[in-house]
Amino acid sequence: MKAWFEALWASAEDYKSDLLTLLERFTRPYSPYEIYIKVIYEALRDRLDQDLGERDEKPSPIALTDFQHDGYLAAREILDNYGGVLIADSVGLGKTFLTLRLLEDYAYRERQTALVICPAAVRETVWQPLLQRFAIPYEIVSMEQVSQKDFPVDEYAQRFRVIVVDESHNFRNPSTNRWPNLFRLITQGDPDKRIFLLTATPVNNTVFDLYHQLRFITRDNRHFLVSAGISDLFEYFRRAEQSREALYEVLEALAVWCSRPFIRQNYPEAEIDGQKIRFPERRLHTVHYSLKQTYGKALYRRIAQSIEELFLAPYQLDTYRWELIEARRAHAGQLSLFETDRDHEGIVQRLQDGLGWSKQEAEQFMMTISRQTALAHILRVLYPKRLESSVEALRISLKRLHGFLQRFLEALQQGRLLQSGDYRQWLLREGEDEQSTEENGNWSAFVAELPEIAHQRYDVESIRKAVEADLKRVEAVLAELENQQSDNKIETLKELLTSPQWRGQKVLLFSYFKDTARYLHQNLMGDSAFLQRLGHQRISIVDSSIKPQERTQRIVRFAPQANHRAGMPKEEQIDLLISADVLSEGQNLQDAEVLINYDLHWNPVRMVQRIGRVDRIGSPHETISVYNFFPEEELEELLSLVQRLHEKLDAINRTVGLDASVIGEKPSPMEFNILRRVQQQDETVLDELEEASELSMGEFLKQDLLRFLKELGEERLENIPLGMGTAREGQEGSRGFFAAFRNPQTNQSHWLFLDTVKGQIVTQRLPAIRHIRCEPSEPAKPLPEDFAPRSNIVKLRNHLWDRMRAAQIAPPKLPAPQRQVVNWLHALPPSTERNRALQYFESRALVGTDLKDLHRLWRERIAMTHDTLLEKLVEFAQSHPQPAPSTLETNSLAPQREEDLECIAWMLVS
């Protein structure tokens, strides 16, 4: 026994130093900076855990940079948690290759065929060659195909479990055909599809652009992200309208994103295939020209005035209804609709009082007339934009308007009503050459098929006078345009293109309008003196009329190096490529170092997208030069004209709430200020535009964490025990208590701040953590002698627990009119049909096209008996089956006990 004890004693080690080290971790004071970084580290460590990610990784031929690889690991985690991911890196940072690496996992290795939905312009230049190169099974469908009404949604929904949507911001409007088609494709069939959304500009106009894209991942389940602390996604986005910082939670849950500044600061040595990544410097240049010299001073002003004075009666016929005209006369203008800023209910009531209509009739009339009036205003807004673009674009637009007005008047004189849609169909059927349509003699037969105009309904004489007045205005402008001799804008372009410093450079020229692009191409190629000064004829054009195969060839000839054809002979290449915005998305054109924007940036986000075609990974250039054309003297006049026209459109929108499909891309005063800054060559505006359209909020957290890891190492953070805290001096009136918790059920972190100044608990992560963000040098503030953190921790933990439990047990919120349907069914006596309908309508909120169909049915209920309506509702339930719930949707959101919510760290702010 003694020998055994002696041997054991001899092998023992002194544990005192280890014990002291362990105790020191729990007893030593921590600085505010250490606690701040510990909170971020515990929230992001899974996505930063390279060893964990690489342990499960298979060898791959798809090379990624360091930042792409980090994005790949984060995207895998998101896909496994939620079944979908938004990849929103800045333009040109390699979203396609990151997605290919993910498809290798979720398509190639799982023996699934990936469905790729992308703009037609990038099908053959980007996706097809890359998917073939890496042997990933695929089928490609263009967005244009998905937009068609007869797109076979059901077939695609059953065939594919892996779906990629490139340039997903094109699906930001649920009122288009493409949105419900894609939504049904995703929600029908297998409930556990994997969805990849790719866009560098998820927000074009409002935060709801992003919301409508994320609905494809959430399947329109507003409670899908309860585990991430978002109890109702729609209400969450309504709050985010006031502050985009509120989007941080949803982005952390569903998105992977990186900005250029972030990469420059944190991945300065990033490489791909052994080559160091570099990004060119972007330089803005302003090119001035004169609209008054282009059109002539007198004509320019007459055109601007004529645009504002157009009646455009055929587009807003219901404003000429007899009852409305007579009521206006009787009420001395009290029935003006949109001339002043009136509320919707007030106008509806005036229509009821003045015309004796029911509320439903007044509502329907309001929506009809608002859409018609909005369309007329949109046309008025379009003309000054085309005026600025080019003489030819304006001339073609006015010729089209003249042709329609002339045909409308001819039909009106024969007692027939020609609408713009009918006219477009006739042109498509007969060919768009006006002369040929007159020669073939089919116009009379076409008019005979049109509906008769109801003289008892419309003031036909006033309509005729308005159309004749518009025809005179348009004819006068067209006659003067025919006599126009010089084009100052295109002459300015020619001088620019032939300047000595541009010799040997590839130039990419963009215009918003196809008519302008064609005009430029024809004019440049037809000017022999210009071509002689230029020194070559390697000029081409790409627009929507060019067939995809030919478009691909031209792109490769313009950018052979970026498209893996570096050995192409110079004489086969294109050095000046003119394009409408068909090339503004997804293309690799980084052989170019000069980009020209020939028209004003009415949507500044489009400028970012265009620059992203040449400012990309793999660019061989040190600098990218961006030249923007501006009318030197007339800019403010033009902006004022467009602003006045849009104010009238806004008045309609404020009254009836038109959706984006009607009012289009609305400029704001901020965008006009951006135009002025671009004109002043303020290069900081590019970073601001990227930040506004991208998802850079909260990036400072990753920035701070990566800086700490580089300077002090990960071990320093791992040695800080959970539950530690400190105190700091409050900044700018900040006072309160911060605590971070982890939910072991979902592994989600939650940050809360008890604001003792405002007497509220802040639960949004960015606003909460801003109270404790600090620099490494900030000292800890001594804790008050009687202070104990436990009571505050318990209070915040209880608040978090209550929110989780409430979200978990809350019944689904039903949208209108589904809510009204349920109430109506509850009022009926019990029956088999009634109970069956109730079970369907109470089980889950309807979404997408199903909800739209229910709206239509509910509006038609007035003409139905109760039995008929019940029968229709049962039929609706049978024809609109609810999608099967995904296995990723779970009710286990809160831990078993409140105490299981683990306190990561805390900080007193005083």
Coordinates of C-alpha atoms in Angstrom, one line a residue, residues 185-725:
L185 CA -42.8 27.0 -58.4
I186 CA -41.1 27.1 -55.0
T187 CA -44.1 26.4 -52.7
Q188 CA -45.6 23.5 -54.6
G189 CA -44.1 20.1 -54.8
D190 CA -41.4 19.1 -52.4
P191 CA -41.7 21.3 -49.2
D192 CA -37.9 21.1 -48.5
K193 CA -36.6 22.8 -51.6
R194 CA -33.2 24.7 -51.4
I195 CA -33.5 28.3 -52.6
F196 CA -30.6 30.5 -53.7
L197 CA -31.3 34.2 -54.3
L198 CA -28.5 36.2 -55.9
T199 CA -28.4 40.0 -56.1
A200 CA -26.0 42.8 -55.4
T201 CA -28.9 45.4 -55.2
P202 CA -31.7 43.8 -53.1
V203 CA -33.1 47.3 -52.3
N204 CA -33.9 49.4 -55.3
N205 CA -36.7 51.7 -54.0
T206 CA -37.8 50.6 -50.5
V207 CA -37.0 47.9 -48.0
F208 CA -40.0 46.0 -49.2
D209 CA -38.1 45.2 -52.3
L210 CA -36.1 42.9 -50.0
Y211 CA -39.2 41.7 -48.2
H212 CA -40.8 40.4 -51.5
Q213 CA -37.6 38.5 -52.4
L214 CA -37.3 36.9 -48.9
R215 CA -40.9 35.7 -49.2
F216 CA -39.6 33.0 -51.6
I217 CA -37.5 31.6 -48.7
T218 CA -40.0 32.0 -46.0
R219 CA -42.9 30.7 -48.2
D220 CA -44.7 33.8 -47.1
N221 CA -45.0 32.5 -43.6
R222 CA -44.8 35.7 -41.5
H223 CA -43.7 33.7 -38.4
F224 CA -40.9 31.8 -40.2
L225 CA -38.2 33.6 -38.4
V226 CA -39.5 33.5 -34.9
S227 CA -36.4 31.5 -33.9
A228 CA -34.3 34.5 -35.0
G229 CA -36.3 36.9 -32.8
I230 CA -38.7 38.1 -35.6
S231 CA -42.2 37.3 -34.5
D232 CA -43.9 38.8 -37.6
L233 CA -41.8 39.4 -40.7
F234 CA -44.2 41.9 -42.4
E235 CA -44.4 44.1 -39.2
Y236 CA -40.7 43.8 -38.9
F237 CA -40.2 45.3 -42.4
R238 CA -42.7 48.1 -41.6
R239 CA -40.5 49.1 -38.7
A240 CA -37.5 48.8 -41.0
E241 CA -38.9 51.5 -43.3
Q242 CA -38.0 54.0 -40.6
S243 CA -34.5 52.7 -40.0
R244 CA -32.7 50.2 -42.2
E245 CA -30.6 49.2 -39.3
A246 CA -33.6 47.2 -38.1
L247 CA -32.9 44.8 -41.0
Y248 CA -29.8 43.3 -39.2
E249 CA -31.7 40.4 -37.6
V250 CA -33.2 39.2 -40.9
L251 CA -29.9 39.6 -42.7
E252 CA -28.0 37.6 -40.1
A253 CA -30.6 34.9 -40.4
L254 CA -31.0 34.6 -44.2
A255 CA -28.2 36.5 -46.0
V256 CA -24.5 36.4 -46.8
W257 CA -23.1 39.7 -47.8
C258 CA -19.8 41.5 -48.2
S259 CA -18.9 45.0 -49.4
R260 CA -15.8 46.2 -51.2
P261 CA -14.6 48.4 -48.3
F262 CA -15.0 45.5 -45.9
I263 CA -12.9 43.2 -48.2
R264 CA -10.2 45.8 -48.7
Q265 CA -9.8 46.2 -45.0
N266 CA -10.1 42.6 -43.8
Y267 CA -8.8 40.6 -46.8
P268 CA -6.0 42.7 -48.2
E269 CA -4.0 39.6 -49.2
A270 CA -7.0 37.7 -50.7
E271 CA -6.0 35.4 -53.6
I272 CA -7.7 33.2 -56.1
D273 CA -5.8 30.5 -58.0
G274 CA -2.6 32.0 -56.6
Q275 CA -3.3 35.4 -58.0
K276 CA -3.8 38.4 -55.6
I277 CA -7.2 40.0 -55.8
R278 CA -7.3 43.7 -56.6
F279 CA -10.0 46.2 -57.3
P280 CA -9.6 49.1 -59.7
E281 CA -10.0 52.7 -58.5
R282 CA -13.2 54.3 -59.9
R283 CA -13.0 57.8 -61.3
L284 CA -16.0 59.9 -62.3
H285 CA -15.8 62.3 -65.2
T286 CA -18.6 64.7 -66.3
V287 CA -19.2 65.4 -70.0
H288 CA -21.2 68.5 -70.7
Y289 CA -23.3 69.1 -73.7
S290 CA -26.2 71.5 -74.6
L291 CA -29.8 70.5 -75.0
K292 CA -30.6 73.9 -76.4
Q293 CA -27.9 73.6 -79.0
T294 CA -29.2 70.1 -79.9
Y295 CA -32.8 71.1 -80.3
G296 CA -32.6 74.8 -80.7
K297 CA -33.4 77.1 -77.8
A298 CA -37.0 77.9 -78.8
L299 CA -37.9 74.3 -79.8
Y300 CA -36.5 72.9 -76.5
R301 CA -38.8 75.1 -74.5
R302 CA -41.8 74.4 -76.7
I303 CA -41.3 70.6 -76.4
A304 CA -41.1 70.9 -72.6
Q305 CA -44.3 73.0 -72.5
S306 CA -46.1 70.7 -74.9
I307 CA -45.3 67.6 -72.8
E308 CA -46.9 69.2 -69.7
E309 CA -50.0 70.3 -71.8
L310 CA -50.8 66.9 -73.3
F311 CA -54.3 65.7 -72.5
L312 CA -53.7 62.0 -73.4
A313 CA -57.5 61.5 -73.3
P314 CA -57.4 57.9 -74.7
Y315 CA -55.4 56.8 -71.6
Q316 CA -57.9 58.3 -69.1
L317 CA -61.4 57.9 -70.7
D318 CA -63.2 57.6 -67.4
T319 CA -62.4 61.2 -66.6
Y320 CA -64.8 62.1 -69.5
R321 CA -67.8 60.2 -68.1
W322 CA -71.0 62.2 -68.3
E323 CA -72.0 61.8 -64.7
L324 CA -68.6 63.0 -63.5
I325 CA -68.6 66.0 -65.7
E326 CA -72.2 67.0 -64.8
A327 CA -71.5 66.5 -61.1
R328 CA -68.4 68.7 -61.3
R329 CA -70.5 71.4 -62.9
A330 CA -73.1 71.1 -60.2
H331 CA -70.7 71.1 -57.3
A332 CA -68.4 73.8 -58.7
G333 CA -65.1 71.8 -58.6
Q334 CA -65.7 70.0 -55.3
L335 CA -65.3 66.7 -57.1
S336 CA -61.7 67.4 -58.1
L337 CA -59.9 64.1 -57.5
F338 CA -56.2 64.4 -57.5
E339 CA -55.6 68.1 -58.0
T340 CA -55.2 68.6 -54.3
D341 CA -53.9 66.3 -51.6
R342 CA -57.1 64.7 -50.4
D343 CA -57.6 61.6 -48.4
H344 CA -59.1 58.5 -50.0
E345 CA -62.1 58.2 -47.8
G346 CA -63.0 61.9 -48.4
I347 CA -63.0 61.5 -52.1
V348 CA -65.0 58.3 -52.0
Q349 CA -67.6 60.1 -49.8
R350 CA -67.8 63.1 -52.3
L351 CA -68.4 60.6 -55.2
Q352 CA -71.2 59.0 -53.2
D353 CA -72.8 62.3 -52.3
G354 CA -72.3 63.9 -55.8
L355 CA -73.2 61.0 -58.0
G356 CA -75.5 58.9 -55.7
W357 CA -73.2 55.9 -56.0
S358 CA -72.7 53.1 -53.4
K359 CA -69.4 53.0 -51.6
Q360 CA -68.4 49.9 -53.6
E361 CA -69.2 51.7 -56.9
A362 CA -67.2 54.8 -55.7
E363 CA -64.2 52.6 -54.7
Q364 CA -64.1 50.8 -58.0
F365 CA -64.3 54.1 -59.9
M366 CA -61.5 55.6 -57.8
M367 CA -59.2 52.7 -58.5
T368 CA -60.0 52.7 -62.3
I369 CA -59.6 56.4 -62.8
S370 CA -56.5 56.6 -60.6
R371 CA -54.8 53.9 -62.7
Q372 CA -55.8 55.7 -65.9
T373 CA -54.6 59.1 -64.7
A374 CA -51.4 57.6 -63.4
L375 CA -50.7 56.0 -66.8
A376 CA -51.1 59.4 -68.5
H377 CA -48.7 61.0 -66.0
I378 CA -46.2 58.2 -66.5
L379 CA -46.2 58.9 -70.2
R380 CA -45.6 62.6 -69.5
V381 CA -42.7 61.7 -67.3
L382 CA -41.2 59.4 -70.0
Y383 CA -41.1 62.0 -72.7
P384 CA -38.6 64.4 -71.0
K385 CA -36.4 61.4 -70.2
R386 CA -36.3 60.5 -73.9
L387 CA -35.8 64.1 -74.8
E388 CA -32.6 64.2 -72.7
S389 CA -31.5 60.8 -74.1
S390 CA -31.5 61.6 -77.8
V391 CA -33.4 63.5 -80.5
E392 CA -34.1 60.1 -82.1
A393 CA -35.6 58.6 -79.0
L394 CA -38.0 61.5 -78.6
R395 CA -38.9 61.5 -82.3
I396 CA -39.8 57.8 -82.2
S397 CA -41.8 58.2 -79.0
L398 CA -43.8 61.1 -80.5
K399 CA -44.3 59.2 -83.7
R400 CA -45.8 56.3 -81.8
L401 CA -48.0 58.6 -79.8
H402 CA -49.1 60.4 -83.0
G403 CA -49.9 57.1 -84.7
F404 CA -52.0 55.9 -81.8
L405 CA -53.9 59.3 -81.5
Q406 CA -54.6 59.3 -85.2
R407 CA -55.9 55.8 -85.2
F408 CA -57.9 56.5 -82.1
L409 CA -59.6 59.5 -83.7
E410 CA -60.4 57.5 -86.9
A411 CA -62.0 54.8 -84.8
L412 CA -63.9 57.4 -82.8
Q413 CA -65.3 59.0 -85.9
Q414 CA -66.7 55.5 -86.8
G415 CA -68.2 55.1 -83.4
R416 CA -65.6 52.7 -82.2
L417 CA -63.3 52.7 -79.1
L418 CA -59.6 52.0 -79.7
Q419 CA -57.6 51.3 -76.6
S420 CA -53.9 51.4 -76.4
G421 CA -53.7 47.6 -75.8
D422 CA -55.8 47.0 -78.9
Y423 CA -53.5 49.3 -80.9
R424 CA -50.4 47.5 -79.8
Q425 CA -51.9 44.1 -80.8
W426 CA -52.8 45.4 -84.2
L427 CA -49.2 46.7 -84.7
L428 CA -47.8 43.3 -83.7
R429 CA -50.2 41.5 -86.0
E430 CA -49.6 43.7 -89.0
G431 CA -46.0 44.8 -88.4
E432 CA -44.7 48.0 -86.9
D433 CA -44.1 49.8 -90.1
E434 CA -46.9 52.3 -90.3
Q435 CA -46.7 52.6 -94.1
S436 CA -47.1 48.9 -94.7
T437 CA -50.2 48.7 -92.4
E438 CA -51.9 51.4 -94.5
E439 CA -51.1 49.6 -97.7
N440 CA -52.5 46.2 -96.7
G441 CA -56.0 47.6 -96.1
N442 CA -56.7 45.6 -92.9
W443 CA -57.3 48.7 -90.7
S444 CA -61.0 49.0 -91.6
A445 CA -61.6 45.3 -90.8
F446 CA -59.8 45.7 -87.5
V447 CA -61.9 48.8 -86.6
A448 CA -65.0 46.9 -87.3
E449 CA -64.1 44.4 -84.6
L450 CA -63.7 47.1 -82.0
P451 CA -66.4 47.7 -79.4
E452 CA -68.8 50.6 -80.0
I453 CA -68.2 53.6 -77.9
A454 CA -71.1 54.3 -75.4
H455 CA -72.2 57.9 -76.3
Q456 CA -74.5 57.8 -73.3
R457 CA -71.6 57.1 -71.0
Y458 CA -68.8 59.4 -72.4
D459 CA -68.6 63.0 -73.5
V460 CA -67.4 61.9 -76.9
E461 CA -67.1 65.5 -78.3
S462 CA -64.8 66.6 -75.5
I463 CA -62.7 63.4 -76.1
R464 CA -62.4 64.3 -79.8
K465 CA -61.4 67.9 -79.1
A466 CA -58.7 66.7 -76.6
V467 CA -57.3 64.2 -79.1
E468 CA -57.2 66.7 -81.9
A469 CA -55.4 69.3 -79.7
D470 CA -52.8 66.7 -78.8
L471 CA -52.3 65.7 -82.4
K472 CA -51.7 69.4 -83.3
R473 CA -49.1 69.7 -80.6
V474 CA -47.3 66.5 -81.5
E475 CA -47.4 67.3 -85.3
A476 CA -45.9 70.7 -84.6
V477 CA -43.0 69.3 -82.6
L478 CA -42.4 66.5 -85.1
A479 CA -42.3 68.9 -88.0
E480 CA -39.6 71.0 -86.3
L481 CA -37.6 67.9 -85.3
E482 CA -37.5 66.9 -89.0
N483 CA -35.8 70.2 -89.7
Q484 CA -33.2 69.7 -86.9
Q485 CA -29.8 69.8 -88.4
S486 CA -27.1 69.2 -85.8
D487 CA -26.9 67.0 -82.6
N488 CA -24.6 68.6 -80.1
K489 CA -24.8 65.6 -77.8
I490 CA -23.6 63.0 -80.3
E491 CA -20.9 65.4 -81.7
T492 CA -19.6 65.8 -78.1
L493 CA -19.5 61.9 -77.9
K494 CA -17.5 61.7 -81.1
E495 CA -14.9 64.2 -79.8
L496 CA -14.6 62.2 -76.6
L497 CA -14.2 58.8 -78.4
T498 CA -11.5 60.2 -80.7
S499 CA -9.4 61.8 -77.9
P500 CA -5.8 60.6 -77.9
Q501 CA -5.8 59.2 -74.4
W502 CA -8.5 56.7 -75.4
R503 CA -6.4 55.0 -78.1
G504 CA -6.4 51.2 -77.7
Q505 CA -9.0 51.2 -74.8
K506 CA -12.1 49.2 -74.7
V507 CA -15.2 51.4 -74.2
L508 CA -18.6 50.3 -72.9
L509 CA -21.4 52.8 -73.6
F510 CA -24.9 52.5 -72.0
S511 CA -28.2 54.1 -72.7
Y512 CA -31.5 53.5 -71.0
F513 CA -33.3 53.4 -74.4
K514 CA -32.9 51.0 -77.2
D515 CA -33.9 53.7 -79.7
T516 CA -31.0 55.8 -78.5
A517 CA -28.5 52.9 -78.6
R518 CA -29.5 52.1 -82.2
Y519 CA -29.3 55.8 -83.2
L520 CA -25.8 56.0 -81.8
H521 CA -24.7 52.9 -83.6
Q522 CA -26.1 53.9 -86.9
N523 CA -24.8 57.4 -86.7
L524 CA -21.2 56.4 -85.6
M525 CA -20.9 53.7 -88.2
G526 CA -22.3 56.0 -90.9
D527 CA -19.8 58.8 -90.2
S528 CA -16.7 58.0 -92.3
A529 CA -14.8 61.1 -91.0
F530 CA -15.4 60.0 -87.4
L531 CA -14.3 56.4 -88.2
Q532 CA -11.1 57.7 -89.8
R533 CA -10.3 59.8 -86.7
L534 CA -11.2 56.8 -84.5
G535 CA -8.8 54.5 -86.4
H536 CA -11.1 51.4 -86.5
Q537 CA -14.6 50.2 -87.1
R538 CA -14.7 47.7 -84.3
I539 CA -18.0 49.0 -83.1
S540 CA -21.1 46.9 -82.2
I541 CA -24.4 47.0 -80.4
V542 CA -26.3 44.7 -78.0
D543 CA -30.0 45.2 -77.3
S544 CA -33.0 43.1 -76.7
S545 CA -33.6 42.5 -80.4
I546 CA -30.3 40.8 -80.9
K547 CA -30.7 37.0 -80.8
P548 CA -29.1 35.3 -77.7
Q549 CA -26.5 33.4 -79.6
E550 CA -25.3 36.6 -81.5
R551 CA -25.4 38.6 -78.3
T552 CA -23.1 36.0 -76.6
Q553 CA -20.7 36.2 -79.5
R554 CA -20.5 40.0 -79.3
I555 CA -20.0 40.0 -75.5
V556 CA -17.1 37.5 -76.0
R557 CA -15.6 39.6 -78.8
F558 CA -15.7 42.7 -76.6
A559 CA -14.3 41.0 -73.5
P560 CA -12.4 37.9 -74.6
Q561 CA -10.1 37.8 -71.6
A562 CA -13.0 37.9 -69.1
N563 CA -14.8 35.2 -71.0
H564 CA -11.8 32.8 -71.4
R565 CA -10.9 33.7 -75.0
A566 CA -7.7 35.7 -74.3
G567 CA -6.0 34.6 -77.6
M568 CA -8.7 36.2 -79.9
P569 CA -7.0 38.2 -82.7
K570 CA -7.4 42.0 -82.4
E571 CA -9.2 42.3 -85.7
E572 CA -12.0 39.9 -84.5
Q573 CA -12.6 41.9 -81.3
I574 CA -15.0 44.7 -80.5
D575 CA -13.5 47.9 -78.9
L576 CA -16.7 50.0 -78.6
L577 CA -19.8 48.2 -77.4
I578 CA -23.1 50.1 -77.3
S579 CA -25.8 48.7 -75.1
A580 CA -29.2 49.3 -73.6
D581 CA -29.5 48.0 -70.0
V582 CA -29.7 44.4 -71.3
L583 CA -26.0 44.2 -70.3
S584 CA -26.3 46.0 -66.9
E585 CA -26.7 42.8 -65.0
G586 CA -24.5 39.7 -64.5
Q587 CA -22.1 40.0 -67.4
N588 CA -18.3 39.8 -67.2
L589 CA -17.0 42.8 -69.2
Q590 CA -13.9 43.7 -67.2
D591 CA -11.7 43.9 -70.3
A592 CA -13.1 47.5 -70.5
E593 CA -11.6 50.3 -68.6
V594 CA -13.9 53.1 -69.8
L595 CA -17.7 53.2 -69.2
I596 CA -19.9 55.9 -70.7
N597 CA -23.4 56.7 -69.4
Y598 CA -25.1 58.5 -72.3
D599 CA -28.2 59.6 -70.4
L600 CA -29.0 60.9 -66.9
H601 CA -29.3 58.4 -64.1
W602 CA -33.0 58.5 -63.3
N603 CA -32.4 55.4 -61.2
P604 CA -29.0 55.8 -59.6
V605 CA -28.9 52.1 -58.6
R606 CA -28.6 51.3 -62.2
M607 CA -25.3 53.2 -62.4
V608 CA -23.9 50.9 -59.7
Q609 CA -25.1 47.8 -61.7
R610 CA -23.4 49.2 -64.8
I611 CA -20.1 49.9 -63.2
G612 CA -20.2 46.4 -61.7
R613 CA -19.9 45.0 -65.2
V614 CA -16.4 46.3 -65.5
D615 CA -15.3 46.7 -61.9
R616 CA -15.0 43.0 -61.0
I617 CA -12.7 40.3 -59.6
G618 CA -10.1 39.7 -62.3
S619 CA -10.0 43.2 -63.8
P620 CA -6.6 43.9 -65.2
H621 CA -6.9 47.7 -64.8
E622 CA -5.7 50.0 -62.1
T623 CA -8.4 52.5 -62.8
I624 CA -12.0 52.4 -64.2
S625 CA -13.1 55.7 -65.8
V626 CA -16.8 56.4 -65.7
Y627 CA -18.0 59.3 -68.0
N628 CA -21.5 60.7 -67.4
F629 CA -23.2 63.0 -69.9
F630 CA -25.0 66.0 -68.4
P631 CA -26.8 68.9 -70.0
E632 CA -24.8 71.8 -68.7
E633 CA -27.3 74.6 -68.6
E634 CA -30.6 72.7 -68.7
L635 CA -30.1 70.2 -65.9
E636 CA -32.1 72.1 -63.3
E637 CA -34.9 72.9 -65.8
L638 CA -35.1 69.3 -66.7
L639 CA -35.1 68.1 -63.1
S640 CA -37.8 70.7 -62.2
L641 CA -40.0 69.4 -65.1
V642 CA -39.7 65.8 -64.1
Q643 CA -40.3 66.7 -60.4
R644 CA -43.5 68.6 -61.3
L645 CA -44.8 65.7 -63.3
H646 CA -44.0 63.2 -60.5
E647 CA -45.7 65.4 -57.9
K648 CA -49.0 64.9 -59.8
L649 CA -48.3 61.2 -59.8
D650 CA -47.5 61.2 -56.1
A651 CA -50.8 62.9 -55.4
I652 CA -52.6 59.9 -56.9
N653 CA -50.4 57.5 -55.0
R654 CA -51.1 59.3 -51.7
T655 CA -54.8 59.1 -52.4
V656 CA -55.3 55.5 -53.5
G657 CA -51.9 53.8 -52.8
L658 CA -50.9 52.6 -56.3
D659 CA -48.5 49.7 -56.3
A660 CA -45.1 49.8 -58.0
S661 CA -46.4 48.1 -61.2
V662 CA -48.3 51.3 -61.8
I663 CA -46.1 54.1 -60.7
G664 CA -42.7 52.5 -61.6
E665 CA -39.4 53.8 -60.4
K666 CA -40.2 57.0 -58.5
P667 CA -37.4 59.6 -58.2
S668 CA -37.0 61.4 -54.9
P669 CA -35.3 64.7 -54.1
M670 CA -32.5 62.6 -52.7
E671 CA -31.9 61.0 -56.1
F672 CA -31.9 64.5 -57.7
N673 CA -29.2 65.5 -55.2
I674 CA -27.3 62.4 -56.2
L675 CA -27.5 63.4 -59.8
R676 CA -26.0 66.8 -58.9
R677 CA -23.2 65.2 -57.0
V678 CA -22.4 62.9 -59.9
Q679 CA -22.2 65.9 -62.1
Q680 CA -19.8 67.4 -59.6
Q681 CA -17.6 64.3 -59.9
D682 CA -18.1 63.4 -56.2
E683 CA -16.7 59.8 -56.2
T684 CA -18.0 59.2 -52.6
V685 CA -21.5 59.0 -54.1
L686 CA -20.6 55.6 -55.6
D687 CA -19.9 54.1 -52.1
E688 CA -23.1 55.7 -50.8
L689 CA -25.2 54.3 -53.6
E690 CA -23.7 50.8 -53.0
E691 CA -24.4 51.1 -49.3
A692 CA -28.0 52.2 -49.9
S693 CA -28.8 49.5 -52.4
E694 CA -26.8 46.7 -50.7
L695 CA -26.9 45.2 -47.2
S696 CA -23.9 46.7 -45.4
M697 CA -25.7 47.5 -42.1
G698 CA -24.0 45.7 -39.2
E699 CA -20.8 45.1 -41.1
F700 CA -18.9 47.1 -38.4
L701 CA -19.5 44.2 -36.0
K702 CA -17.6 41.7 -38.2
Q703 CA -15.0 44.5 -38.8
D704 CA -14.4 44.9 -35.0
L705 CA -14.3 41.2 -34.4
L706 CA -11.8 40.5 -37.2
R707 CA -9.5 43.3 -36.0
F708 CA -9.5 41.8 -32.4
L709 CA -8.7 38.3 -33.8
K710 CA -5.8 39.5 -35.9
E711 CA -4.3 41.6 -33.1
L712 CA -5.0 39.5 -30.0
G713 CA -6.1 36.1 -31.2
E714 CA -9.1 33.8 -30.6
E715 CA -7.7 32.2 -27.5
R716 CA -8.1 35.5 -25.6
L717 CA -11.8 35.4 -26.2
E718 CA -12.2 31.7 -25.5
N719 CA -10.7 32.3 -22.1
I720 CA -13.4 34.8 -21.1
P721 CA -16.0 32.7 -19.2
L722 CA -19.7 33.1 -20.1
G723 CA -21.6 35.4 -17.8
M724 CA -18.8 37.9 -17.2
G725 CA -19.5 41.6 -17.2

